[in-house]
Short mmCIF file of C-alpha atoms and ligand atoms in Angstrom, two decimals:
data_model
loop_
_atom_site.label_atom_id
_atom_site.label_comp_id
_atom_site.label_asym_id
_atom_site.label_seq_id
_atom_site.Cartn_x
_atom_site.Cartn_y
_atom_site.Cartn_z
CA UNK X 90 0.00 0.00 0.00
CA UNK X 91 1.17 3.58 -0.99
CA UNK X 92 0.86 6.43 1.29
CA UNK X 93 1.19 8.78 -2.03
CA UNK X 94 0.22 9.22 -5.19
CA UNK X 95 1.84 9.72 -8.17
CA UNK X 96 2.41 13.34 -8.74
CA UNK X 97 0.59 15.35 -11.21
CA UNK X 98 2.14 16.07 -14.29
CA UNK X 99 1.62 17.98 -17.58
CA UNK X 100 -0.46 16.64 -20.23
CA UNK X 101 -2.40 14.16 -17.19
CA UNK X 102 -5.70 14.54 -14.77
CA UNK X 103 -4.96 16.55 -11.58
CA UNK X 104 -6.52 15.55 -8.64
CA UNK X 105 -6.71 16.75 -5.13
CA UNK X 106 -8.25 14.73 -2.48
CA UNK X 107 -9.89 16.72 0.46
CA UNK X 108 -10.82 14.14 3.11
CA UNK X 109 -14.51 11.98 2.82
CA UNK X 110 -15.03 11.11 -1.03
CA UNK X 111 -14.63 14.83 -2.05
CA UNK X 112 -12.15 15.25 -5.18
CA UNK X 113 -11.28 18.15 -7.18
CA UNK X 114 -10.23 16.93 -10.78
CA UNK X 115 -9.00 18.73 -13.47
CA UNK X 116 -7.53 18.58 -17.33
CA UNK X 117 -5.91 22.26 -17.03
CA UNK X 118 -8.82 23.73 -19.22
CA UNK X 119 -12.11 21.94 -17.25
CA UNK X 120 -12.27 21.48 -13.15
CA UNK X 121 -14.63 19.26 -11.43
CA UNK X 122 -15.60 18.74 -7.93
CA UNK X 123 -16.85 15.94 -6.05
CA UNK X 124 -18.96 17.22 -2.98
CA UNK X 125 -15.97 19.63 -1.66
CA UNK X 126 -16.70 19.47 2.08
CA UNK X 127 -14.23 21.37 4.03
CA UNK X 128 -16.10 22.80 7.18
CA UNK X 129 -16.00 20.13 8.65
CA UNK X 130 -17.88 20.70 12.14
CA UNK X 131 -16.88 18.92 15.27
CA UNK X 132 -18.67 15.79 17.05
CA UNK X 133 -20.48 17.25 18.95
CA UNK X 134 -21.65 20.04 17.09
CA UNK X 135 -22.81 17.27 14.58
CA UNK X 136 -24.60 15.12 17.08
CA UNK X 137 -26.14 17.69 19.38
CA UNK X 138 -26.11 21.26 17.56
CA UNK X 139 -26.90 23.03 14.52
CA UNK X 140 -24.71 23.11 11.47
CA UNK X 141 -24.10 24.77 8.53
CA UNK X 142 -21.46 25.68 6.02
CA UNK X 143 -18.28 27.90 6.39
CA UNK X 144 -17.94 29.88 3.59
CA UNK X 145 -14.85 31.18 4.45
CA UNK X 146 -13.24 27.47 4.80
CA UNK X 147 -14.59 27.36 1.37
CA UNK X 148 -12.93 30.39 0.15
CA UNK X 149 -9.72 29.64 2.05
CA UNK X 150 -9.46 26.22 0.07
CA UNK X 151 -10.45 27.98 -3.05
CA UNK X 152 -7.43 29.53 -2.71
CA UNK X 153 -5.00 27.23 -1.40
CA UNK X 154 -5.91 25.05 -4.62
CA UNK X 155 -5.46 27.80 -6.96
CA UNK X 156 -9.12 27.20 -8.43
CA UNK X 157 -9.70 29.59 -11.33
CA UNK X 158 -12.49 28.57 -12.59
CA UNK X 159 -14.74 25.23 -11.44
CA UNK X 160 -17.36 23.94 -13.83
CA UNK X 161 -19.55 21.48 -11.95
CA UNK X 162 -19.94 20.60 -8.60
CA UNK X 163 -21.56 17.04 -7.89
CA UNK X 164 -22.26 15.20 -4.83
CA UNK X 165 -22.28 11.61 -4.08
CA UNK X 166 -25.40 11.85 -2.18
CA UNK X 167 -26.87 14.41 -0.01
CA UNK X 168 -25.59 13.54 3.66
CA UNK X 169 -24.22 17.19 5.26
CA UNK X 170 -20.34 15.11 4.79
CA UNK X 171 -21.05 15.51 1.06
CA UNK X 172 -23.72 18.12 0.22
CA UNK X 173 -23.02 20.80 3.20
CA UNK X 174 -20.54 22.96 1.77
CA UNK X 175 -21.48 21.93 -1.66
CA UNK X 176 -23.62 24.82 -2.96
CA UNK X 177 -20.80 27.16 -1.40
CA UNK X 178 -18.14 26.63 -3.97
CA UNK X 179 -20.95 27.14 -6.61
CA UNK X 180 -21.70 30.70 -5.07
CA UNK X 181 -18.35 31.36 -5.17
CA UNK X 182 -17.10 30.14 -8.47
CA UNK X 183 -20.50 30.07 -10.91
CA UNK X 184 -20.54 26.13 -10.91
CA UNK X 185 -23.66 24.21 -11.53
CA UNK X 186 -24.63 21.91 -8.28
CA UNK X 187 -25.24 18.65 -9.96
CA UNK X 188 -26.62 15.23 -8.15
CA UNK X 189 -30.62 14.42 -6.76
CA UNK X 190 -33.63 16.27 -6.07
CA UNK X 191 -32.10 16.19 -2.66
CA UNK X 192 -29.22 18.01 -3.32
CA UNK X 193 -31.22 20.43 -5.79
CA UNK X 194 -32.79 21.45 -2.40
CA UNK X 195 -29.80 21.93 -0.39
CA UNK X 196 -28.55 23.90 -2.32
CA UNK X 197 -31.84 26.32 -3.35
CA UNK X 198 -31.69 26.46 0.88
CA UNK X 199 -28.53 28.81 0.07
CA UNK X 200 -30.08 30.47 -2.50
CA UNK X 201 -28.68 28.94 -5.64
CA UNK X 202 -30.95 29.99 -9.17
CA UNK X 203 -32.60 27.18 -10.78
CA UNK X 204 -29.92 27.80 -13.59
CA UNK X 205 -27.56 26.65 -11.37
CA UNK X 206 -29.24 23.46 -10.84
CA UNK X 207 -28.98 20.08 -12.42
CA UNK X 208 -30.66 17.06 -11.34
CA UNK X 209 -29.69 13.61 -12.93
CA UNK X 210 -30.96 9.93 -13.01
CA UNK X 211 -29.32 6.38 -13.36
CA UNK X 212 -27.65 6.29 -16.99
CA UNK X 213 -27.60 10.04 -16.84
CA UNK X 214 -24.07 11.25 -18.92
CA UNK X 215 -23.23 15.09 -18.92
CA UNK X 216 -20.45 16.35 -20.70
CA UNK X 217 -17.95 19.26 -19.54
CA UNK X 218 -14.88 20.13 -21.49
CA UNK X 219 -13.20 16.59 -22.55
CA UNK X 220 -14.63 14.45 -19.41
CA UNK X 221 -17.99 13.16 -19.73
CA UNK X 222 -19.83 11.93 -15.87
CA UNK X 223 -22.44 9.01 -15.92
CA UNK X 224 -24.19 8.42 -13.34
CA UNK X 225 -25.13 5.57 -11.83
CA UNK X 226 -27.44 4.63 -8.77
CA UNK X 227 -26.04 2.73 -5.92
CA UNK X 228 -26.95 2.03 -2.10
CA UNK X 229 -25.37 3.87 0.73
CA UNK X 230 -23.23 1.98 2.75
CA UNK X 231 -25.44 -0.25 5.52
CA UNK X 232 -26.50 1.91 8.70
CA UNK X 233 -27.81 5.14 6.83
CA UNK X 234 -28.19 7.28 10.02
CA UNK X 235 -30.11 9.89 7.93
CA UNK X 236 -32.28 7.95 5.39
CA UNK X 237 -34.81 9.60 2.99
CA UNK X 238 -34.65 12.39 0.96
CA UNK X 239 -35.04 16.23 1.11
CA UNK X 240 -38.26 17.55 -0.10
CA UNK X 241 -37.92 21.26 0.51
CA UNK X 242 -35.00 23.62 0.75
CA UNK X 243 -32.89 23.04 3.15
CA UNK X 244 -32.13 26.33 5.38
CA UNK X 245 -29.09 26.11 7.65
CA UNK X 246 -28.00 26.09 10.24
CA UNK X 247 -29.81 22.91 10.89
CA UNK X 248 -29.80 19.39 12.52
CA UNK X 249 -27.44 17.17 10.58
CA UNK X 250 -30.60 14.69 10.00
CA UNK X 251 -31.97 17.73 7.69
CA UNK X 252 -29.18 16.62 5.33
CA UNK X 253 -30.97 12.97 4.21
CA UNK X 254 -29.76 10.54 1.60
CA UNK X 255 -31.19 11.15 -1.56
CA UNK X 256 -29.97 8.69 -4.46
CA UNK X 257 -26.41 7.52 -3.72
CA UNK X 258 -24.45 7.64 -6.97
CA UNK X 259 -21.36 6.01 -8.39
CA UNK X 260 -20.08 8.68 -10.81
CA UNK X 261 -17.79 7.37 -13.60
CA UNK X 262 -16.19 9.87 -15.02
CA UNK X 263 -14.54 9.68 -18.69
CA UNK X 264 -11.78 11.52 -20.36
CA UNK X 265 -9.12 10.96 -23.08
CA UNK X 266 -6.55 10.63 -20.65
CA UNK X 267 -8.20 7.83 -18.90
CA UNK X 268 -11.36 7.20 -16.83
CA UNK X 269 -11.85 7.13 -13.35
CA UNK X 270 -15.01 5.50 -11.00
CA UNK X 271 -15.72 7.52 -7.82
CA UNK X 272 -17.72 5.32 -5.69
CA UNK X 273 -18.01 6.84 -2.50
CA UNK X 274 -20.17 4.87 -0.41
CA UNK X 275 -18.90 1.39 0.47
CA UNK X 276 -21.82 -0.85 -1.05
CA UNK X 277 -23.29 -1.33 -4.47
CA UNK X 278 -26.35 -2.37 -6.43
CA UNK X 279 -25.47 -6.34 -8.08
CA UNK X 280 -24.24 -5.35 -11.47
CA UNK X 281 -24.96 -1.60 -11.52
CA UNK X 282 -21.41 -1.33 -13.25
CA UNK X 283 -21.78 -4.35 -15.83
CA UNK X 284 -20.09 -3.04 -19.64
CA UNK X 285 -18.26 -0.33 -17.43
CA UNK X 286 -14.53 0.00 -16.97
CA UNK X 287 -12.14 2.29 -15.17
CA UNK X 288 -8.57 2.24 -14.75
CA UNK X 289 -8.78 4.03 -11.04
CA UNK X 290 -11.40 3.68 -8.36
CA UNK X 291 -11.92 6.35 -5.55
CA UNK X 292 -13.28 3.46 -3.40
CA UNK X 293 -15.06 4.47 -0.12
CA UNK X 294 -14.66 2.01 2.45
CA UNK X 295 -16.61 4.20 5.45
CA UNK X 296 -17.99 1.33 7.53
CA UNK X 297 -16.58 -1.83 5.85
CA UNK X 298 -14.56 -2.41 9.32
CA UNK X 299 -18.00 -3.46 10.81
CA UNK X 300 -19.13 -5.89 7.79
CA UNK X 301 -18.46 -9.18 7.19
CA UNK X 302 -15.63 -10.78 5.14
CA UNK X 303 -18.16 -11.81 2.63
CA UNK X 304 -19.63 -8.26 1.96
CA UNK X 305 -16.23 -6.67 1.77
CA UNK X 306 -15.45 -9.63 -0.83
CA UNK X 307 -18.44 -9.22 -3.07
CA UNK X 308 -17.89 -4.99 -2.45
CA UNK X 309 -14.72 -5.16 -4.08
CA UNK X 310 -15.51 -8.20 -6.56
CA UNK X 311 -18.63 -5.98 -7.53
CA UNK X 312 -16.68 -2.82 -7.95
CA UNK X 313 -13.44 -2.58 -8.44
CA UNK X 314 -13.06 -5.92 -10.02
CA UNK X 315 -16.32 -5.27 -12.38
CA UNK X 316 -14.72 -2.18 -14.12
CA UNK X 317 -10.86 -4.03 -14.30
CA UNK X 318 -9.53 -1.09 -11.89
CA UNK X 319 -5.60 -1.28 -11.25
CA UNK X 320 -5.19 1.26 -8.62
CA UNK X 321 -7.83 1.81 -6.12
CA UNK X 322 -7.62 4.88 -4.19
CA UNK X 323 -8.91 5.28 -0.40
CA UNK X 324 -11.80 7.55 0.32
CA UNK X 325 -14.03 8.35 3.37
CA UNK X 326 -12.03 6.39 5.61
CA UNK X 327 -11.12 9.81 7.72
CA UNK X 328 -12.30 11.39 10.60
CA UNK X 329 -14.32 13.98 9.27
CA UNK X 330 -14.94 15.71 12.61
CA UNK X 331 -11.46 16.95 12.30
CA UNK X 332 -10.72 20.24 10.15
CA UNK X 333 -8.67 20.02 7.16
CA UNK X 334 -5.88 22.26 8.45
CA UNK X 335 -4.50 18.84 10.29
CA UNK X 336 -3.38 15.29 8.72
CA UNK X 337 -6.42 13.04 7.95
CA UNK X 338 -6.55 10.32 10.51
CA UNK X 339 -8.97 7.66 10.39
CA UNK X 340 -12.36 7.78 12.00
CA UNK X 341 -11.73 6.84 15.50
CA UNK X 342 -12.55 3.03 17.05
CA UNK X 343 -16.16 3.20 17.88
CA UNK X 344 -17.36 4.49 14.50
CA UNK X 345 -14.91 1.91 12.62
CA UNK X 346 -12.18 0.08 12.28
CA UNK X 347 -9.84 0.98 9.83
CA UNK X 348 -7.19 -1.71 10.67
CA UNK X 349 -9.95 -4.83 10.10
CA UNK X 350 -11.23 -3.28 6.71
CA UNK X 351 -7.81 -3.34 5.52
CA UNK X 352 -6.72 -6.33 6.77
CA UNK X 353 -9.75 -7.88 4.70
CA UNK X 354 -9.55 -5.63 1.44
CA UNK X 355 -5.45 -5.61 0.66
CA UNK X 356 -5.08 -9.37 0.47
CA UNK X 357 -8.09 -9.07 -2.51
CA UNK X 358 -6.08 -6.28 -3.96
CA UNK X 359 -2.75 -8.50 -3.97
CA UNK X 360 -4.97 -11.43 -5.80
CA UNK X 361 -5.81 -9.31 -8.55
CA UNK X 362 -2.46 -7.08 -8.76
CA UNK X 363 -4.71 -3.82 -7.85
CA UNK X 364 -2.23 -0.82 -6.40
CA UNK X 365 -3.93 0.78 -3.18
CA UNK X 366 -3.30 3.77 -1.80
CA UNK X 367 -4.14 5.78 1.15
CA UNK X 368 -4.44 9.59 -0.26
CA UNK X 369 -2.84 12.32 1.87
CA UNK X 370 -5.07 15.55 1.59
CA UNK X 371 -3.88 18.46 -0.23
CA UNK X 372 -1.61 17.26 -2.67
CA UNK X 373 -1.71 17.80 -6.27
CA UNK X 374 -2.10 14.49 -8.08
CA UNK X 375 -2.06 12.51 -10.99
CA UNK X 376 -5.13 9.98 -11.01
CA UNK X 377 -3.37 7.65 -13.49
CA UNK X 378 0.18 8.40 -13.23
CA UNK X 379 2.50 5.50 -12.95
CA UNK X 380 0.20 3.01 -13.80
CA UNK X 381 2.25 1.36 -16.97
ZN1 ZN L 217 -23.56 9.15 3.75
#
C-alpha cells in the first residue's frame, strides 16, 4: 500500500483529495468537484447542535488550490459530509450543483438559481470540457443514520438529519486521458457497473470495518473488479470531525475500524495485482500516473 500518489504532471488529470469522497479533478482547461466538504464541524456540534457551512473554509481552500475557474460541482449523495458545503463553492465560483432532487434542495436552501441546478438519473451522462460523468445509482453503505430524501429547501443552520440521503451515486467519469469510478459509499447495487470499466477507483470504504468478510469480498468483486480497476484509491475512511488544516486520521474506534477493513480488502487487492493507496489531503495528483 502507498501512502502517495503519483504526482501530477503535464499533459495528465490533476486531482486533489480533500478528506470523505470529495475530489477536485481537473484537465488544465475543465475542473470538477466531487462534494468539496471542508467545514468540517466537530462531534459534537454534529450530534447535538446546529450546522451549517463555512464559507470562508470554502474560500480559504479555493485559494489554497489555486481554483480559477470550477465547472460542476456534484455530490455523491446528499448527507451534510457531502452536500453541506457543496452549494458554497458554486456561489463562489458560478458552478452548476449537480446530483438528486435532494441536493437540488440543499442547495436552493442557500439560495442557488434554478440555472444553477442540475438534477440527474441512473444512466444520466453530462459532458464538460473533454470528461464526460455518468451516473449511476447505488446504495449507501449499511447503517444510513439519515435515510430519505429532502423535499424542501434546506435552510441552515440545521440538525445534521436535515441533510438525508437522496440517491447515492457512483459517478464514472470519462476523459481521453483515462477514466476514473468515484464510488463513495462502500456498497453497491449487483451489477450496476456491468459493460463499465475504469482504470482508477476512488473506493469508499466508510464502515466496511464493521461488515463481514463476505460483503467486503463481493464490495470489491462488484466494484473494483467489475470495471478491471488497477489502482484503487482510499476515500471516506477519515475522521471527518477533524478540520482540514491537520493530517487526515482515520475515524476513531467506535465508529470503525480501519485496521480490520484493511486487513480484509489488501489481500483481494494483492490477488488481482490492484495498487492501493491511502491519499494524503492536499496534494496535487495525478489519477493515473505510474500506472504502466
Ligand atoms: Zn452518507
Amino acid at each position: 500500500m502507498y501512502q502517495r500518489q503519483a504526482a501530477a504532471r503535464p499533459g495528465g488529470l490533476t486531482a486533489h483529495f480533500l478528506g470523505t469522497s470529495s475530489l477536485l479533478l481537473s484537465d488544465g482547461a475543465t475542473t470538477l468537484l466531487c462534494d468539496g466538504f471542508v467545514t468540517r464541524p466537530g462531534l459534537m456540534r454534529v450530534g447535538l447542535g446546529r450546522i451549517a457551512p463555512d464559507a470562508g473554509l470554502v474560500r480559504a481552500a479555493i485559494e489554497r488550490l489555486g481554483v480559477r475557474s470550477l465547472d460542476a460541482v456534484f455530490c455523491a449523495h446528499s448527507h451534510y459530509d457531502h452536500a453541506l458545503d457543496a452549494p458554497v463553492w458554486c456561489l463562489q465560483t458560478g458552478a452548476v450543483l449537480v446530483g438528486s432532487e435532494s441536493t437540488a434542495n440543499i442547495g436552493r436552501g442557500l439560495g442557488l438559481a434554478e440555472t444553477s441546478l442540475r438534477v440527474v438519473g441512473d444512466g444520466d451522462t453530462l459532458d464538460y470540457g473533454r470528461f464526460t460523468l455518468t451516473f449511476l445509482d447505488s446504495v449507501h453503505s449499511p447503517g444510513d443514520r439519515y435515510p430519505g430524501v429532502v423535499t424542501r429547501p434546506l435552510v441552515p443552520p440545521a440538525r445534521t438529519g436535515a441533510w438525508k440521503t437522496g440517491a447515492a451515486y457512483s459517478v464514472l467519469i470519462e476523459h481521453p486521458v483515462g477514466r476514473i469510478l468515484l464510488h463513495a459509499s462502500a456498497n453497491h447495487r449487483p451489477g450496476m457497473l456491468d459493460g463499465r470499466r475504469a482504470e482508477v477507483v476512488y473506493l469508499g470504504i466508510g464502515g466496511l470495518g464493521k461488515q463481514s468478510r463476505e460483503f467486503v469480498r463481493r464490495y470489491w468483486d462488484e466494484v473494483v473488479g467489475a470495471v478491471g480497476a488497477r489502482r484503487v484509491v482510499l476515500v471516506h475512511w477519515d475522521d471527518f470531525f477533524v478540520g482540514l488544516d491537520r493530517p487526515l486520521r482515520p475515524l476513531p474506534y467506535f465508529a470503525d475500524r480501519f485496521d480490520v477493513t484493511m486487513a480484509m480488502l489488501l489481500p483481494l487487492a494483492q490477488r488481482d495485482g490492484v495498487e492501493v493507496v491511502l491519499p494524503v489531503a492536499w496534494d496535487a495528483t495525478d489519477p493515473h500516473g505510474e500506472l504502466d
